[in-house]
GROMACS .gro file of C-alpha atoms in nm:
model
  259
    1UNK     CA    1   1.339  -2.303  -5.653
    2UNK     CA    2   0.965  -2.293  -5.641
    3UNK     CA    3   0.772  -2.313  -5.335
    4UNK     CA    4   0.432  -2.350  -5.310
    5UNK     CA    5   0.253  -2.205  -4.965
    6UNK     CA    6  -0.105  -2.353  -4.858
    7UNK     CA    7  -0.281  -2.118  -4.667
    8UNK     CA    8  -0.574  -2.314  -4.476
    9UNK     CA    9  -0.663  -2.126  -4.157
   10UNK     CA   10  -0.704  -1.769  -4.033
   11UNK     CA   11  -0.362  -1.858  -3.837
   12UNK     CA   12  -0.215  -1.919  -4.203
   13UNK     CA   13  -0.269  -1.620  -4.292
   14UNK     CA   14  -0.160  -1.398  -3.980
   15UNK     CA   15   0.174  -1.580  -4.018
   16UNK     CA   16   0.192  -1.501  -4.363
   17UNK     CA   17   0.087  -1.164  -4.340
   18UNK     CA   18   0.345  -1.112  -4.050
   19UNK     CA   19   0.612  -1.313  -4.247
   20UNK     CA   20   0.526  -1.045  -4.594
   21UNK     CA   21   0.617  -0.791  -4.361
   22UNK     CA   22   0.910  -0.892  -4.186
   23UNK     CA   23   1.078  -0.974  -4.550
   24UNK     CA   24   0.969  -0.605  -4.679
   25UNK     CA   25   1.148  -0.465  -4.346
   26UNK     CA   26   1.423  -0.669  -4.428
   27UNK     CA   27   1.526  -0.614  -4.751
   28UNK     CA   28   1.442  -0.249  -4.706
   29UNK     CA   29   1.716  -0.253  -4.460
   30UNK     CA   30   1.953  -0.446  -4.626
   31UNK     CA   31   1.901  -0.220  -5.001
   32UNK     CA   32   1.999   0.113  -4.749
   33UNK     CA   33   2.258  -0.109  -4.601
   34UNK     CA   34   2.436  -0.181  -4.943
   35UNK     CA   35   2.344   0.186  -5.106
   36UNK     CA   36   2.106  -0.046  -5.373
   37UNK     CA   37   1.866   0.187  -5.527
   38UNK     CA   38   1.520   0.012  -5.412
   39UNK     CA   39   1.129   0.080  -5.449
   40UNK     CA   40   1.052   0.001  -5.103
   41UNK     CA   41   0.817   0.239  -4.923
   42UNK     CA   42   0.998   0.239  -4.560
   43UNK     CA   43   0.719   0.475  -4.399
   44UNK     CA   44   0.414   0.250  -4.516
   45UNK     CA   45   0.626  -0.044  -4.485
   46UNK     CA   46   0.475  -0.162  -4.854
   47UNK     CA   47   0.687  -0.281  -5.117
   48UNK     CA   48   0.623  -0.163  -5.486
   49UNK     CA   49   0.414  -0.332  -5.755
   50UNK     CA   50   0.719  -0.481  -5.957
   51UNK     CA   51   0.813  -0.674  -5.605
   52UNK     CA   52   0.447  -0.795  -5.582
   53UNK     CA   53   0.473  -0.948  -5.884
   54UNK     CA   54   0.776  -1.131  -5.836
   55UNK     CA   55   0.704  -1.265  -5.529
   56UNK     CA   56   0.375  -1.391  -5.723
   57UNK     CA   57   0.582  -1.568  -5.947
   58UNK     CA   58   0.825  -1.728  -5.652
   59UNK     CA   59   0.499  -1.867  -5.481
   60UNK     CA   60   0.247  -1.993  -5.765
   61UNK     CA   61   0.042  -2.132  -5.532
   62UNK     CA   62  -0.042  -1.748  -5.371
   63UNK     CA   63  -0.368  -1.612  -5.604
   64UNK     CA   64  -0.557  -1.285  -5.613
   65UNK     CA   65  -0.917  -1.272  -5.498
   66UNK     CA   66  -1.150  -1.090  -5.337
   67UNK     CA   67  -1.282  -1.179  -5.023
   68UNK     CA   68  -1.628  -1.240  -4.916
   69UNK     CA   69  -1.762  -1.031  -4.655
   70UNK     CA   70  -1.761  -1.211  -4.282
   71UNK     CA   71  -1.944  -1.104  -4.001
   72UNK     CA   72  -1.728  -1.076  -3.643
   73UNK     CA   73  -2.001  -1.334  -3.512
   74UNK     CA   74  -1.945  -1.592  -3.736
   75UNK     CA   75  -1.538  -1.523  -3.792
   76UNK     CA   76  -1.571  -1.585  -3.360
   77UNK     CA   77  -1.742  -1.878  -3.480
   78UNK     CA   78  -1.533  -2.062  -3.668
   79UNK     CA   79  -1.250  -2.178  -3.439
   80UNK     CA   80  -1.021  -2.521  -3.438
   81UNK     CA   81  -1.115  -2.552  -3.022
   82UNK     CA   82  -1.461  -2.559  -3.090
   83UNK     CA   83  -1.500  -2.735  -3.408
   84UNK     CA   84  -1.273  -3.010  -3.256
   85UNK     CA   85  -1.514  -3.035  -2.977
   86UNK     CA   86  -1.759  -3.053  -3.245
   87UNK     CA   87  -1.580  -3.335  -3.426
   88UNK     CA   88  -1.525  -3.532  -3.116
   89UNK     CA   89  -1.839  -3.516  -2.961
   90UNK     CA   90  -1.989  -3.679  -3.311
   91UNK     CA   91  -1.748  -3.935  -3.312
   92UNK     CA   92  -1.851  -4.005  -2.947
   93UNK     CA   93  -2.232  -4.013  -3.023
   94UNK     CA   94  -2.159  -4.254  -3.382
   95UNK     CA   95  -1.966  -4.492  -3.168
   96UNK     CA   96  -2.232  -4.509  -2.903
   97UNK     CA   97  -2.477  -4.582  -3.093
   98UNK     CA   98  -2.299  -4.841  -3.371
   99UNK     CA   99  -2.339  -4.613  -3.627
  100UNK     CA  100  -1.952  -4.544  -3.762
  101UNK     CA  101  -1.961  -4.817  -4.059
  102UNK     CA  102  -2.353  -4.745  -4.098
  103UNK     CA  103  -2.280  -4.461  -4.353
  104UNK     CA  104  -2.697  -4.540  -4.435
  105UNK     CA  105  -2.820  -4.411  -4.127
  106UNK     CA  106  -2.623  -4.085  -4.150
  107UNK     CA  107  -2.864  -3.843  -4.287
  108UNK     CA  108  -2.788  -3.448  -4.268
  109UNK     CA  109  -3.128  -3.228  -4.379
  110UNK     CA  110  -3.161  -2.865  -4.473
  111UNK     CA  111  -3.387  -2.588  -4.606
  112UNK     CA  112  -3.339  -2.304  -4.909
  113UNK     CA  113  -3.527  -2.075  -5.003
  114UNK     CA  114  -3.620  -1.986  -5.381
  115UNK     CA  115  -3.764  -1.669  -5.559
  116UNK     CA  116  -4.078  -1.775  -5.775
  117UNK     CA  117  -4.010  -1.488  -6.007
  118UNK     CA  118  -3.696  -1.536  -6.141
  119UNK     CA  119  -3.450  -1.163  -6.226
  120UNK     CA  120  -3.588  -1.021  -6.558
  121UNK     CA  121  -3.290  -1.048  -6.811
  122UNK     CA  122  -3.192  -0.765  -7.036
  123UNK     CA  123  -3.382  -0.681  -7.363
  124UNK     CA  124  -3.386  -0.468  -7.645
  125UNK     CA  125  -3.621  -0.105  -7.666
  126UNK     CA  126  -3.617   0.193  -7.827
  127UNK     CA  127  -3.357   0.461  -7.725
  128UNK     CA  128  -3.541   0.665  -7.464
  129UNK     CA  129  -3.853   0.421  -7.380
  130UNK     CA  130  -4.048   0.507  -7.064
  131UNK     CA  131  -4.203   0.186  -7.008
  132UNK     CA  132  -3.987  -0.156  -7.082
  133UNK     CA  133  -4.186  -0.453  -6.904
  134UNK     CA  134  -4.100  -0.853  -6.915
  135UNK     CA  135  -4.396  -1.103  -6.847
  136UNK     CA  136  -4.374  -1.264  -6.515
  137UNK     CA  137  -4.619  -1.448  -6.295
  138UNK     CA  138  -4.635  -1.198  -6.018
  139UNK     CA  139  -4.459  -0.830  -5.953
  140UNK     CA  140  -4.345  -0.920  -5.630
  141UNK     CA  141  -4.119  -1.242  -5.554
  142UNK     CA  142  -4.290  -1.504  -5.349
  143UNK     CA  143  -4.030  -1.726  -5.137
  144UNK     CA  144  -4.024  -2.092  -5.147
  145UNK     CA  145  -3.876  -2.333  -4.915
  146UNK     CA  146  -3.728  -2.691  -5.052
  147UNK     CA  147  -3.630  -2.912  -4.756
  148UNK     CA  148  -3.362  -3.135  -4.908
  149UNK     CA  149  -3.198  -3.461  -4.696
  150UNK     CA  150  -2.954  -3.726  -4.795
  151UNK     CA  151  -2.790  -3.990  -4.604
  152UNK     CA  152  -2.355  -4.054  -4.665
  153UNK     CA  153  -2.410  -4.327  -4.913
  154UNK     CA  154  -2.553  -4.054  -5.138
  155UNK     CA  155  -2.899  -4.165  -5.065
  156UNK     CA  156  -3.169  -3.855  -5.184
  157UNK     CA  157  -3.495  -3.876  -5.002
  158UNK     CA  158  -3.755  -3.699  -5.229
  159UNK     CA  159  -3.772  -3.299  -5.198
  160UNK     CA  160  -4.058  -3.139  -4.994
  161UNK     CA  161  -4.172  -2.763  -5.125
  162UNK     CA  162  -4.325  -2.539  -4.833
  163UNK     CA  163  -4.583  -2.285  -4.993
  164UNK     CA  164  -4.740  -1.974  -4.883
  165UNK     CA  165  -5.137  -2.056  -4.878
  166UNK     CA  166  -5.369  -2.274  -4.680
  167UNK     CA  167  -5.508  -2.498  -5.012
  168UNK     CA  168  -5.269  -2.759  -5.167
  169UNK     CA  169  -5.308  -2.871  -5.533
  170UNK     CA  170  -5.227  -3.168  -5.643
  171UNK     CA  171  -5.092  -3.089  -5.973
  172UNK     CA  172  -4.817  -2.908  -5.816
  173UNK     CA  173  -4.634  -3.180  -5.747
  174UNK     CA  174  -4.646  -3.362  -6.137
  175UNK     CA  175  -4.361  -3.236  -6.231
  176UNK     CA  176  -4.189  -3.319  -5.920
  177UNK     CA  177  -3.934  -3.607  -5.859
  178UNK     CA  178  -4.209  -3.950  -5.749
  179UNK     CA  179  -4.257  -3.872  -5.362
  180UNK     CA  180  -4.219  -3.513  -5.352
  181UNK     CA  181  -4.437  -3.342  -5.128
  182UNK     CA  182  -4.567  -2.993  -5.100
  183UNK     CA  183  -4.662  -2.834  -4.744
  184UNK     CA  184  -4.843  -2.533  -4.654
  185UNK     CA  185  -4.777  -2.249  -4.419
  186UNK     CA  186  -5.054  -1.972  -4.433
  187UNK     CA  187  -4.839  -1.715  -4.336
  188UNK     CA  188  -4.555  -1.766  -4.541
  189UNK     CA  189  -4.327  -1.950  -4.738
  190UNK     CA  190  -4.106  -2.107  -4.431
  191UNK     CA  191  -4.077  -2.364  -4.249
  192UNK     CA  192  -4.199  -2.340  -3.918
  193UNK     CA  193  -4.254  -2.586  -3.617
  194UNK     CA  194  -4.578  -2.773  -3.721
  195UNK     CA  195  -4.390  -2.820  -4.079
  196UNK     CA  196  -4.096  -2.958  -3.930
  197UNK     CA  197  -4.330  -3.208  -3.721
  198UNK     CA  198  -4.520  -3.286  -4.014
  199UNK     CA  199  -4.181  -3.340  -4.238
  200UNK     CA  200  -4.014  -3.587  -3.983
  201UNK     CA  201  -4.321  -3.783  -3.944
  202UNK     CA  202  -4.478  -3.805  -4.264
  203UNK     CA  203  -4.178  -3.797  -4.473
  204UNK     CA  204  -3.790  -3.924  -4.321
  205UNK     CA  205  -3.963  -4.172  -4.101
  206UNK     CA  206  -4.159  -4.362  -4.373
  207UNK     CA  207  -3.806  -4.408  -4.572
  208UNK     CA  208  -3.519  -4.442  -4.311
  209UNK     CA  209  -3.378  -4.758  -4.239
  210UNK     CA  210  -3.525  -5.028  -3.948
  211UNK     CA  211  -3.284  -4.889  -3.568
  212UNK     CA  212  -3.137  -4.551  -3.487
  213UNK     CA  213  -3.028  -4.333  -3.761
  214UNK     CA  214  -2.814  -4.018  -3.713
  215UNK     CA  215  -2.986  -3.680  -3.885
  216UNK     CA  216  -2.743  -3.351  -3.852
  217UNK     CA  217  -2.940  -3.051  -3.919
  218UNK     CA  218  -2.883  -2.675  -3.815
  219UNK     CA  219  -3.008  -2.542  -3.468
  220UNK     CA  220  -3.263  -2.311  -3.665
  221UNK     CA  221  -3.576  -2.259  -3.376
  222UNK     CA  222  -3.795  -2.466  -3.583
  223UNK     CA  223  -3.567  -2.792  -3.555
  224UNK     CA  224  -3.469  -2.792  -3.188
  225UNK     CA  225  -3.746  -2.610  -2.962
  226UNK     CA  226  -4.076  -2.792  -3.016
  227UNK     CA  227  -4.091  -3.030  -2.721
  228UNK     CA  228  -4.358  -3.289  -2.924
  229UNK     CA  229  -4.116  -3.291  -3.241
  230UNK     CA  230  -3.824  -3.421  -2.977
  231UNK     CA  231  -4.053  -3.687  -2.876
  232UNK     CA  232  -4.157  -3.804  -3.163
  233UNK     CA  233  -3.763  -3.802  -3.319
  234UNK     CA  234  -3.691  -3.990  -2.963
  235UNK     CA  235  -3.972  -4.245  -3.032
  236UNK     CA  236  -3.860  -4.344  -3.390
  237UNK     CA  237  -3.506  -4.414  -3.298
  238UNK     CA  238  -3.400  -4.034  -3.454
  239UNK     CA  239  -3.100  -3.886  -3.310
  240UNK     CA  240  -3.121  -3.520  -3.338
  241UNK     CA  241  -2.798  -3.359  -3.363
  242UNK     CA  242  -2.742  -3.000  -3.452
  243UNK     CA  243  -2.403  -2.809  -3.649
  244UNK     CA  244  -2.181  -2.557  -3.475
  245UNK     CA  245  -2.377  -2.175  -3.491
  246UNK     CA  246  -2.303  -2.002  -3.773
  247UNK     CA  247  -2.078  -2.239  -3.944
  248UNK     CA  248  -2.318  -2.423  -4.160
  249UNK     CA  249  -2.217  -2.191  -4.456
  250UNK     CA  250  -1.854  -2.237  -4.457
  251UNK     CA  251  -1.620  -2.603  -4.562
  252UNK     CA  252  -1.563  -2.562  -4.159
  253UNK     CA  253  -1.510  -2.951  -4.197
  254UNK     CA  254  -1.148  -2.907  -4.344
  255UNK     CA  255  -1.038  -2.781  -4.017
  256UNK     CA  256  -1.067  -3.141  -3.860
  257UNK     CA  257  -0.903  -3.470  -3.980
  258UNK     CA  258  -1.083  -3.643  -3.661
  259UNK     CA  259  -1.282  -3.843  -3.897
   0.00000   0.00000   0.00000
């Protein structure tokens, strides 16, 4: 009989891992027991390759991969106590404020940044060249910032590019989506305080929808510290409200079927 085993949380896997172990002590034990010749490693408690693959084919559901690397801060992080409290704090803020069937004044925003110079790809030279050199419009990489935002009916507002440089052109934006803007930051290619101001004023409040809307953004310093950026969300009807720490990289969402 096949049985397939979905492994969901960090708990998951403890009691798997614990429950691998328990069966490799076991049937160690019970191969001495009945004199069966066995591969089982006793000391290192580790059964042998032939077992591994076996049990892979008893569980089809169990895959091998390899694991991206998670700092301690952000394993801490993600917890069912306080995504819960997450989960029902949200659903206590949307039900305040009549916004649960209002999936058009849901709006989450966030920022990425982009290399200008794209990685060089591989070409061909002559055996033993010093010098092999690909055109590109700079040596160094200059960073970009995109500020992206959607609402939950899938509405895109128009992206917003954050350059290095104190002069905007307007033929940067022709080949952009119709209401893209492009912001600049003389000191680099972030987005800082002022931007953030500037973004929320000039750009989401123009296009959101008449009464409060909901926008979910990350508790970077540039969203959540500027006291005239708080007034001025408070004044068009914006309800602020920032994601767990560190969790904004992970499907942390799973964890909760609040919603």
């Amino acid at each position: 009989m096949m049985v397939t085993i979905t492994v969901t949380t960090d708990r998951d896997v403890q009691m798997l891992r614990q429950f691998l172990q328990r069966e490799i002590r076991r049937r160690d034990t019970d191969a001495q027991k009945n004199g069966i010749h066995h591969r089982f490693n006793a000391e290192a408690g580790m059964a042998g390759w032939d077992w591994l693959q076996c049990f892979r084919g008893r569980f089809p559901g169990l895959v091998m991969r390899k694991p991206q690397g998670l700092s301690i801060d952000r394993a801490i992080a993600i917890n069912r106590s306080d995504i819960q409290g997450y989960f029902d704090l949200l659903f206590e803020t949307l039900s305040s404020n009549q916004l649960l069937d209002k999936p058009g004044h849901i709006y989450n925003v966030d920022e990425s940044g982009f290399q200008l110079n794209p990685r060089v790809e591989k070409v061909i030279a002559d055996k033993g060249s010093p010098s092999v050199y690909q055109m590109t419009c700079g040596e160094k990489g200059e960073t970009i910032t995109t500020i992206a935002c959607c609402n939950a009916e899938g509405y895109f507002l128009p992206p917003v590019c954050v350059f290095k440089g104190k002069n905007n052109k307007p033929e940067w934006e022709d080949a952009l989506p119709n209401g893209s803007r492009f912001f600049m930051n003389d000191k680099s290619g972030y987005v800082n305080s002022n931007i953030f101001i500037d973004w929320l004023r000039e750009h989401f409040n123009p296009r959101k929808p008449n009464g409060k809307v909901l926008l979910l953004l990350d508790g970077y310093i540039s969203h959540i510290t500027d006291s005239d950026m708080l007034e001025l969300a408070e004044t068009n009807g914006v309800i602020l409200f920032c994601l767990p720490p560190l969790t904004s990289y992970s499907p942390w969402i799973a964890v909760s079927s609040s919603l």
